[in-house]
Coordinates of C-alpha atoms in Angstrom, one line a residue:
M59 CA -0.2 0.0 0.0
L60 CA 2.4 2.3 0.9
D61 CA 4.7 1.4 -2.8
S62 CA 1.6 3.0 -4.5
Y63 CA 1.9 6.5 -3.0
P64 CA 3.6 9.0 -5.2
E65 CA 4.9 10.8 -2.1
I66 CA 6.7 8.5 -0.7
K67 CA 10.1 8.4 -1.1
D68 CA 11.4 5.6 1.3
Y69 CA 10.2 4.0 5.1
I70 CA 11.5 2.0 7.9
G71 CA 8.7 -0.8 10.1
I72 CA 9.0 -1.3 13.5
S73 CA 7.8 -4.6 14.7
G74 CA 6.8 -4.6 18.5
F75 CA 7.4 -1.2 19.4
S76 CA 4.5 2.2 19.3
V77 CA 5.3 5.4 19.4
M78 CA 2.1 6.6 20.4
G79 CA 1.9 3.6 23.6
G80 CA 6.0 5.1 23.9
G81 CA 7.3 1.3 24.3
E82 CA 7.2 -2.1 23.1
Q83 CA 3.3 -3.7 22.0
S84 CA 3.6 -7.1 21.4
N85 CA 0.8 -6.7 18.8
A86 CA 1.3 -3.1 17.7
A87 CA 4.4 -2.0 14.5
T88 CA 5.5 1.7 13.8
Y89 CA 6.5 2.8 10.7
F90 CA 8.5 6.0 9.7
I91 CA 7.7 8.1 5.7
V92 CA 9.7 9.2 4.0
L93 CA 8.6 11.9 2.1
K94 CA 9.7 13.1 -1.5
N95 CA 10.9 16.7 -1.0
W96 CA 8.8 19.7 -1.7
N97 CA 9.7 20.2 -5.7
E98 CA 8.6 16.7 -6.4
R99 CA 5.1 17.0 -4.8
K100 CA 3.3 20.5 -5.2
G101 CA 0.0 21.4 -4.9
K102 CA -1.8 20.7 -1.8
E103 CA -3.0 17.3 -2.4
H104 CA 0.8 16.5 -2.3
T105 CA 1.3 18.1 1.4
A106 CA 1.9 15.4 4.1
E107 CA -1.8 15.9 6.2
A108 CA -3.6 15.4 2.8
V109 CA -1.1 12.3 2.6
V110 CA -2.5 11.3 5.9
Q111 CA -6.0 12.2 5.8
R112 CA -6.0 9.8 2.1
F113 CA -4.6 7.2 4.2
N114 CA -6.5 7.4 6.8
M115 CA -9.7 7.0 4.6
E116 CA -8.1 4.0 3.3
V117 CA -7.3 1.8 5.8
Y118 CA -10.3 2.9 7.9
G119 CA -12.3 -0.4 6.4
I120 CA -9.7 -3.1 7.8
Q121 CA -11.3 -5.3 10.2
E122 CA -8.0 -6.6 10.8
A123 CA -6.4 -4.2 13.0
E124 CA -6.2 -0.4 13.5
I125 CA -4.1 1.5 11.6
F126 CA -3.7 5.0 11.3
A127 CA -1.4 7.5 10.0
M128 CA -0.1 10.7 12.0
V129 CA 2.0 14.2 11.2
P130 CA 4.8 14.4 13.8
P131 CA 4.6 17.4 16.3
A132 CA 5.2 20.5 14.8
I133 CA 7.4 21.6 17.7
P134 CA 10.1 18.1 18.7
G135 CA 10.4 17.4 21.4
L136 CA 6.4 18.2 22.7
G137 CA 4.8 15.1 22.4
A138 CA 5.7 11.8 20.2
T139 CA 3.6 12.6 17.2
G140 CA 1.6 15.2 15.7
G141 CA -2.2 16.3 16.9
L142 CA -3.4 17.3 19.8
Q143 CA -3.0 14.8 23.0
L144 CA -4.6 14.4 26.0
Q145 CA -4.6 12.0 29.0
L146 CA -8.1 10.5 30.2
E147 CA -8.1 9.7 33.5
D148 CA -9.7 7.4 35.6
R149 CA -10.3 9.3 38.6
H150 CA -12.9 7.2 40.0
N151 CA -11.2 4.3 39.9
L152 CA -13.8 2.7 37.6
G153 CA -10.8 0.1 36.3
A154 CA -9.0 -0.5 33.4
T155 CA -12.4 -2.3 31.6
E156 CA -14.3 0.9 32.2
M157 CA -11.8 3.1 30.8
Q158 CA -11.7 0.8 27.7
R159 CA -14.9 1.7 27.4
A160 CA -14.6 4.9 26.9
V161 CA -12.2 5.3 24.7
E162 CA -14.0 3.5 22.2
T163 CA -17.0 5.9 23.3
L164 CA -14.6 8.3 22.3
M165 CA -13.6 7.4 19.1
E166 CA -17.0 6.0 18.1
H167 CA -18.8 9.8 18.3
Y168 CA -15.9 12.1 17.4
R169 CA -17.4 11.6 13.6
N170 CA -19.7 13.8 15.0
Y171 CA -17.7 17.2 15.8
P172 CA -16.7 19.2 12.5
A173 CA -13.5 20.1 13.5
L174 CA -12.2 16.8 14.8
A175 CA -9.8 14.8 12.1
S176 CA -10.1 11.6 13.9
V177 CA -9.0 10.5 17.4
S178 CA -7.0 7.7 18.3
S179 CA -5.7 5.8 21.5
Q180 CA -3.5 3.1 21.9
Y181 CA -5.1 1.8 25.5
Q182 CA -5.6 -1.7 25.0
A183 CA -7.4 -3.7 27.7
N184 CA -7.3 -7.2 26.3
V185 CA -5.0 -8.3 25.7
P186 CA -3.9 -12.5 26.3
Q187 CA -1.2 -12.5 29.1
Y188 CA -0.5 -15.5 30.6
F189 CA -0.2 -15.2 34.8
L190 CA 1.2 -18.0 37.0
N191 CA -0.4 -18.7 39.7
I192 CA 1.7 -19.4 42.3
D193 CA 0.4 -22.2 45.3
R194 CA 2.3 -19.6 48.3
D195 CA 0.4 -22.3 51.0
K196 CA 2.0 -25.3 49.2
V197 CA 5.3 -23.8 48.5
Q198 CA 5.6 -23.8 52.2
L199 CA 4.3 -27.1 52.7
M200 CA 6.8 -28.5 50.5
G201 CA 9.8 -26.9 52.8
I202 CA 10.7 -24.1 49.9
P203 CA 11.5 -20.7 50.5
L204 CA 9.3 -18.0 48.8
N205 CA 12.0 -16.1 48.2
S206 CA 13.7 -18.9 46.2
V207 CA 10.7 -19.4 43.8
F208 CA 11.3 -15.9 42.8
T209 CA 14.5 -15.2 42.7
A210 CA 14.0 -18.3 40.2
L211 CA 11.3 -16.8 38.1
G212 CA 13.8 -14.1 38.2
Y213 CA 16.2 -15.2 36.7
Y214 CA 14.7 -17.4 33.6
M215 CA 12.4 -14.6 32.4
G216 CA 14.4 -11.6 32.7
E217 CA 18.3 -11.5 33.9
A218 CA 20.3 -10.6 37.1
Y219 CA 23.2 -8.6 37.7
V220 CA 26.4 -11.0 39.2
N221 CA 29.6 -9.0 38.9
D222 CA 32.4 -7.4 36.9
Y223 CA 35.0 -8.3 35.4
V224 CA 38.7 -6.7 33.5
Q225 CA 39.0 -7.9 30.1
F226 CA 41.6 -6.1 27.9
G227 CA 41.8 -2.8 29.1
H228 CA 37.4 -3.0 29.8
I229 CA 35.0 -3.7 32.9
Y230 CA 32.3 -6.3 31.4
Q231 CA 29.0 -7.1 33.1
V232 CA 28.8 -10.9 33.8
K233 CA 25.0 -11.2 33.7
L234 CA 23.0 -14.3 34.8
G235 CA 20.0 -15.0 32.1
A236 CA 18.3 -17.2 30.9
G237 CA 18.1 -16.4 27.1
D238 CA 15.0 -15.2 24.1
R239 CA 14.7 -19.5 23.4
A240 CA 13.7 -20.8 26.8
Q241 CA 11.4 -18.0 26.8
R242 CA 9.2 -19.1 24.1
V243 CA 7.1 -21.5 25.4
I244 CA 5.6 -20.7 28.4
D245 CA 4.6 -24.7 29.5
D246 CA 8.5 -23.7 30.2
V247 CA 8.3 -22.6 33.5
L248 CA 6.9 -25.0 34.7
K249 CA 9.4 -27.6 34.0
L250 CA 12.2 -25.0 36.7
S251 CA 13.0 -26.6 39.6
V252 CA 13.9 -24.5 42.8
P253 CA 15.4 -27.1 46.1
N254 CA 13.5 -27.4 49.3
A255 CA 15.2 -26.8 53.1
S256 CA 16.4 -31.0 51.9
G257 CA 17.9 -30.1 49.2
E258 CA 15.4 -32.0 46.7
M259 CA 15.0 -30.0 44.1
V260 CA 10.8 -29.2 43.3
P261 CA 9.4 -28.7 39.9
F262 CA 7.1 -25.4 39.8
S263 CA 4.3 -27.8 38.4
S264 CA 3.9 -29.2 41.6
F265 CA 2.7 -25.9 43.5
T266 CA 2.2 -23.2 39.6
R267 CA -0.5 -23.6 37.6
V268 CA -0.6 -21.1 34.2
E269 CA -3.4 -19.5 33.4
E270 CA -4.7 -17.2 30.5
Q271 CA -6.6 -13.7 31.1
L272 CA -6.6 -10.6 30.0
G273 CA -4.9 -7.7 30.6
M274 CA -3.4 -4.6 29.5
D275 CA 0.5 -4.1 28.2
Q276 CA 0.8 -1.1 29.8
I277 CA -0.3 0.4 32.8
N278 CA -0.1 4.5 31.8
R279 CA 0.2 6.9 35.0
Y280 CA -0.3 11.2 34.6
N281 CA -0.5 12.9 38.1
M282 CA -0.9 9.4 40.3
Y283 CA -3.9 8.7 37.6
S284 CA -4.2 5.5 35.4
T285 CA -4.6 6.7 32.3
A286 CA -5.1 6.5 28.5
A287 CA -3.2 8.3 26.0
V288 CA -5.0 9.5 23.2
T289 CA -4.7 11.8 20.3
C290 CA -6.7 14.3 18.2
N291 CA -5.9 15.8 14.7
V292 CA -8.4 18.6 13.5
A293 CA -9.6 18.6 10.5
P294 CA -8.4 20.9 7.8
G295 CA -10.3 24.0 7.6
S296 CA -10.2 24.1 11.3
S297 CA -8.0 25.6 14.2
S298 CA -6.3 23.9 16.8
G299 CA -8.7 26.1 19.6
E300 CA -12.3 24.6 17.7
G301 CA -10.6 21.2 17.7
I302 CA -9.7 21.3 21.6
R303 CA -13.1 23.1 22.3
Q304 CA -14.8 20.4 20.4
M305 CA -12.4 17.5 22.2
E306 CA -14.0 18.7 24.8
S307 CA -17.7 18.7 24.3
L308 CA -17.1 15.2 22.8
I309 CA -15.8 13.8 26.4
K310 CA -18.6 15.7 28.4
E311 CA -21.5 14.7 26.6
H312 CA -20.3 11.4 25.9
L313 CA -18.1 10.3 29.6
G314 CA -19.8 13.0 31.5
D315 CA -17.7 13.4 34.9
E316 CA -16.9 9.5 35.2
F317 CA -13.7 10.8 33.6
G318 CA -11.3 13.7 34.0
Y319 CA -8.5 14.8 31.3
E320 CA -5.7 16.7 31.4
W321 CA -3.9 18.3 27.8
T322 CA -0.2 17.7 27.4
S323 CA 2.3 18.2 24.6
V324 CA 1.5 21.2 22.3
A325 CA -2.7 21.5 23.6
Y326 CA -0.9 22.0 27.3
Q327 CA 0.8 24.9 26.3
E328 CA -1.9 26.6 23.7
T329 CA -4.3 25.9 27.3
Q330 CA -2.3 27.7 29.5
A331 CA -1.9 30.5 27.0
G332 CA -4.6 31.5 27.5
T333 CA -6.4 34.6 25.9
T334 CA -3.0 35.9 25.8
T335 CA -3.0 36.5 22.5
T336 CA -6.3 38.9 23.3
V337 CA -4.3 40.7 25.9
V338 CA -1.8 41.9 24.0
F339 CA -4.2 42.5 20.8
V340 CA -5.6 45.3 23.4
M341 CA -2.5 46.3 24.8
A342 CA -1.0 47.0 21.0
L343 CA -4.6 48.6 20.6
L344 CA -3.9 50.9 23.6
V345 CA -0.5 52.0 22.8
A346 CA -1.3 53.3 19.9
F347 CA -3.5 55.3 21.1
L348 CA -2.2 56.3 23.9
V349 CA 0.8 57.7 21.5
L350 CA -1.9 59.1 19.0
A351 CA -3.3 60.8 22.2
A352 CA -0.2 62.7 24.1
Q353 CA 1.0 63.3 20.5
Y354 CA -2.3 65.6 19.9
E355 CA -2.9 66.6 23.1
S356 CA -6.6 65.4 22.1
W357 CA -8.3 62.3 24.0
T358 CA -10.8 62.4 20.4
S359 CA -8.8 63.3 17.6
P360 CA -6.9 59.3 18.5
V361 CA -9.9 58.0 17.7
A362 CA -10.3 59.0 14.1
A363 CA -7.3 57.7 13.4
V364 CA -7.6 54.7 14.8
M365 CA -10.9 53.6 13.0
G366 CA -9.5 52.0 10.3
L367 CA -8.7 49.3 12.2
P368 CA -12.1 47.3 12.6
V369 CA -12.4 47.2 8.6
A370 CA -8.4 45.9 8.7
L371 CA -10.3 43.1 11.9
L372 CA -12.9 42.5 8.8
G373 CA -10.5 42.2 5.7
A374 CA -7.8 39.1 7.6
M375 CA -10.7 37.3 8.7
L376 CA -12.4 37.3 5.1
G377 CA -8.7 37.0 3.6
C378 CA -8.6 33.6 5.9
Y379 CA -12.0 32.9 4.2
V380 CA -11.1 33.1 0.6
M381 CA -7.6 31.1 1.8
G382 CA -9.1 28.3 3.4
T383 CA -6.6 28.8 6.5
P384 CA -7.9 29.1 10.3
V385 CA -7.0 31.2 12.2
S386 CA -4.1 30.1 13.9
I387 CA -1.4 32.5 15.6
Y388 CA 0.5 33.8 12.4
T389 CA -2.8 34.9 11.8
Q390 CA -3.3 36.8 15.4
I391 CA 0.8 38.1 14.5
G392 CA -1.2 39.6 11.3
I393 CA -3.8 41.3 12.9
I394 CA -1.4 42.5 15.7
L395 CA 1.2 43.8 12.8
L396 CA -2.2 45.4 11.0
V397 CA -3.2 47.6 13.9
A398 CA 0.0 49.8 13.4
L399 CA -0.8 49.8 9.3
S400 CA -4.3 50.6 9.7
A401 CA -3.2 54.0 12.1
K402 CA -1.1 55.2 9.9
N403 CA -3.3 55.7 6.9
G404 CA -5.6 57.1 9.7
I405 CA -2.5 59.2 10.8
L406 CA -1.9 60.4 7.5
I407 CA -5.7 61.9 7.4
V408 CA -6.4 63.3 10.6
E409 CA -2.5 65.1 10.8
F410 CA -3.7 66.9 7.7
A411 CA -7.3 67.5 8.7
R412 CA -6.2 69.3 11.9
D413 CA -3.6 71.5 10.2
F414 CA -6.3 73.1 7.8
R415 CA -9.0 73.4 11.0
A416 CA -5.7 75.3 12.3
Q417 CA -5.8 77.9 9.9
G418 CA -9.2 78.9 10.2
N419 CA -11.3 75.8 7.9
S420 CA -14.6 74.2 8.4
I421 CA -14.3 71.2 9.8
R422 CA -16.2 69.3 6.9
D423 CA -14.0 70.9 4.6
A424 CA -10.7 70.1 6.6
A425 CA -11.9 66.7 6.8
F426 CA -12.2 67.1 2.9
Q427 CA -9.6 68.4 2.1
A428 CA -7.2 66.1 4.3
G429 CA -9.4 63.1 2.7
H430 CA -8.3 64.2 -0.9
I431 CA -4.5 65.0 -0.5
R432 CA -3.4 62.2 1.9
L433 CA -5.6 59.7 -0.6
R434 CA -3.2 59.3 -3.3
P435 CA 0.2 59.1 -1.1
I436 CA -1.8 56.8 0.8
L437 CA -2.9 54.4 -2.0
M438 CA 0.6 54.4 -3.0
T439 CA 2.1 53.7 -0.2
S440 CA -0.9 51.1 0.6
L441 CA -0.7 49.8 -2.6
A442 CA 3.4 49.1 -2.5
F443 CA 3.3 47.0 0.7
V444 CA 0.9 44.6 -0.4
F445 CA 2.2 44.0 -3.1
G446 CA 4.9 43.2 -1.7
V447 CA 3.3 40.6 0.7
M448 CA 1.6 40.0 -1.4
P449 CA 3.9 36.1 -2.4
L450 CA 3.0 35.0 0.8
L451 CA 0.3 34.3 -0.7
F452 CA 1.9 31.8 -3.2
A453 CA 4.5 30.4 -0.6
T454 CA 5.0 26.5 -1.6
G455 CA 7.7 24.7 0.1
A456 CA 8.4 23.8 3.4
G457 CA 6.5 26.5 6.2
A458 CA 4.2 27.5 3.4
G459 CA 0.9 27.6 5.5
S460 CA 2.2 29.8 8.5
R461 CA 3.5 32.3 5.4
I462 CA 0.5 31.9 3.1
A463 CA -2.0 32.2 7.1
L464 CA 0.3 35.7 8.0
G465 CA -0.5 36.6 4.3
A466 CA -4.4 36.3 3.7
A467 CA -4.2 38.9 7.4
V468 CA -2.4 41.3 6.1
V469 CA -2.8 41.3 2.7
F470 CA -6.6 41.4 2.8
G471 CA -6.8 43.3 5.8
M472 CA -4.3 46.3 4.5
A473 CA -6.0 46.1 0.9
L474 CA -9.8 46.2 2.7
N475 CA -8.5 49.0 4.7
T476 CA -7.2 50.7 2.4
L477 CA -10.4 50.9 -0.2
L478 CA -12.2 51.8 2.7
A479 CA -11.2 52.9 5.6
T480 CA -9.7 56.1 3.9
V481 CA -13.5 57.5 2.3
Y482 CA -14.7 57.1 6.2
I483 CA -11.9 57.8 8.3
P484 CA -12.6 61.4 7.6
N485 CA -16.0 61.0 8.0
F486 CA -15.0 60.0 11.4
Y487 CA -12.8 63.1 12.0
E488 CA -15.7 65.6 11.6
L489 CA -17.5 63.6 13.7
M490 CA -14.7 63.3 16.4
Q491 CA -13.9 66.8 16.2
K492 CA -17.7 68.9 16.2
L493 CA -18.1 66.5 19.4
Q494 CA -14.1 67.9 21.0
E495 CA -15.4 71.4 19.9
K496 CA -19.4 71.2 21.6
F497 CA -17.6 69.8 24.7
S498 CA -14.5 72.7 24.8
K499 CA -17.5 75.4 24.7
K500 CA -19.8 74.3 27.5
Q501 CA -16.4 74.0 29.7

């Protein structure tokens, strides 16, 4: 199947290892895929996300195994895979079976939430296992030290450190173990023997039974709770914030208060940041307003200068819609940039309008003349900026998503601000100047 994908350059598979589980699993395998260079797979349909989505759709109907693909984490070191990662916590000690049921419930109902492309987990509570039932009473009656039983079993199933020795100038460790071949058949454990108090060798079969049962292949804990690691991928066109909110709604609606959860990796950093972006935006707007207020020595003129910002924000949202990009951190950076760019156009008009008003012109004439005289410089500087950052909209290669998101916000926001704000900013100046002079006369 992997050989049929033209985007794949090479791949390597590791049996018995789960990158999501973070360790060895007897019924798991992990493949690491290397894609071809960006120059050989141009177009949105050949990106890593598109390949993953297409692969997951093809393997969805396979009943014999649970197969899915994921992209690497956006920030190396924050998580083992890409997507949003959370830990589902058994805070009420309901047990592994109920945890398995909860995970299956999430994986069954996530398709009702449009922002979630997939939900997956490697949690397994029904893995076939062998349980050695050692009859401790019988061991005592046979005169066998219980410690000898577990020591022999530990040597057979694992290894034990004996000592060190020096050879060729290096220190080597001596370890005692049975080896891999001795562990292939579980019944071989019953052939082990341990000495009793009389020195006679007693086989394990006389006091041990081998029982088959189902259990967990790994026991994971997070903040002292038994947990299941769950990873969800956000659908194309949706932001990570939307994915987090809809995943929380999925857990609340279908699991209620039976299980708790905590976000980890990149999702944890995003939830901890909270409303930081909103605070930064408000602070940027406040600083711009206060600087203009100090420059004009007025509280009303700066209002007219920054009134182009709502139009710029509308243009930024329109750009995200047209380009099909979610409102990401790069879009928010572009919005912060629009605060200064939109205020710049307003300053050019308000500055001249104040000068014309100081020369004795009426408020309406001052606003009209300022808008007329500064129209050409505003168009020239704004269009030069728009065309200068236009290549961001058509970026390709690694990191193209971030450049497109930034370019969509800045280009469309600045273009709409230039076309509309230059028309109504003089009107806002006229309104604010009339209010200022009206209250000044009353005082």
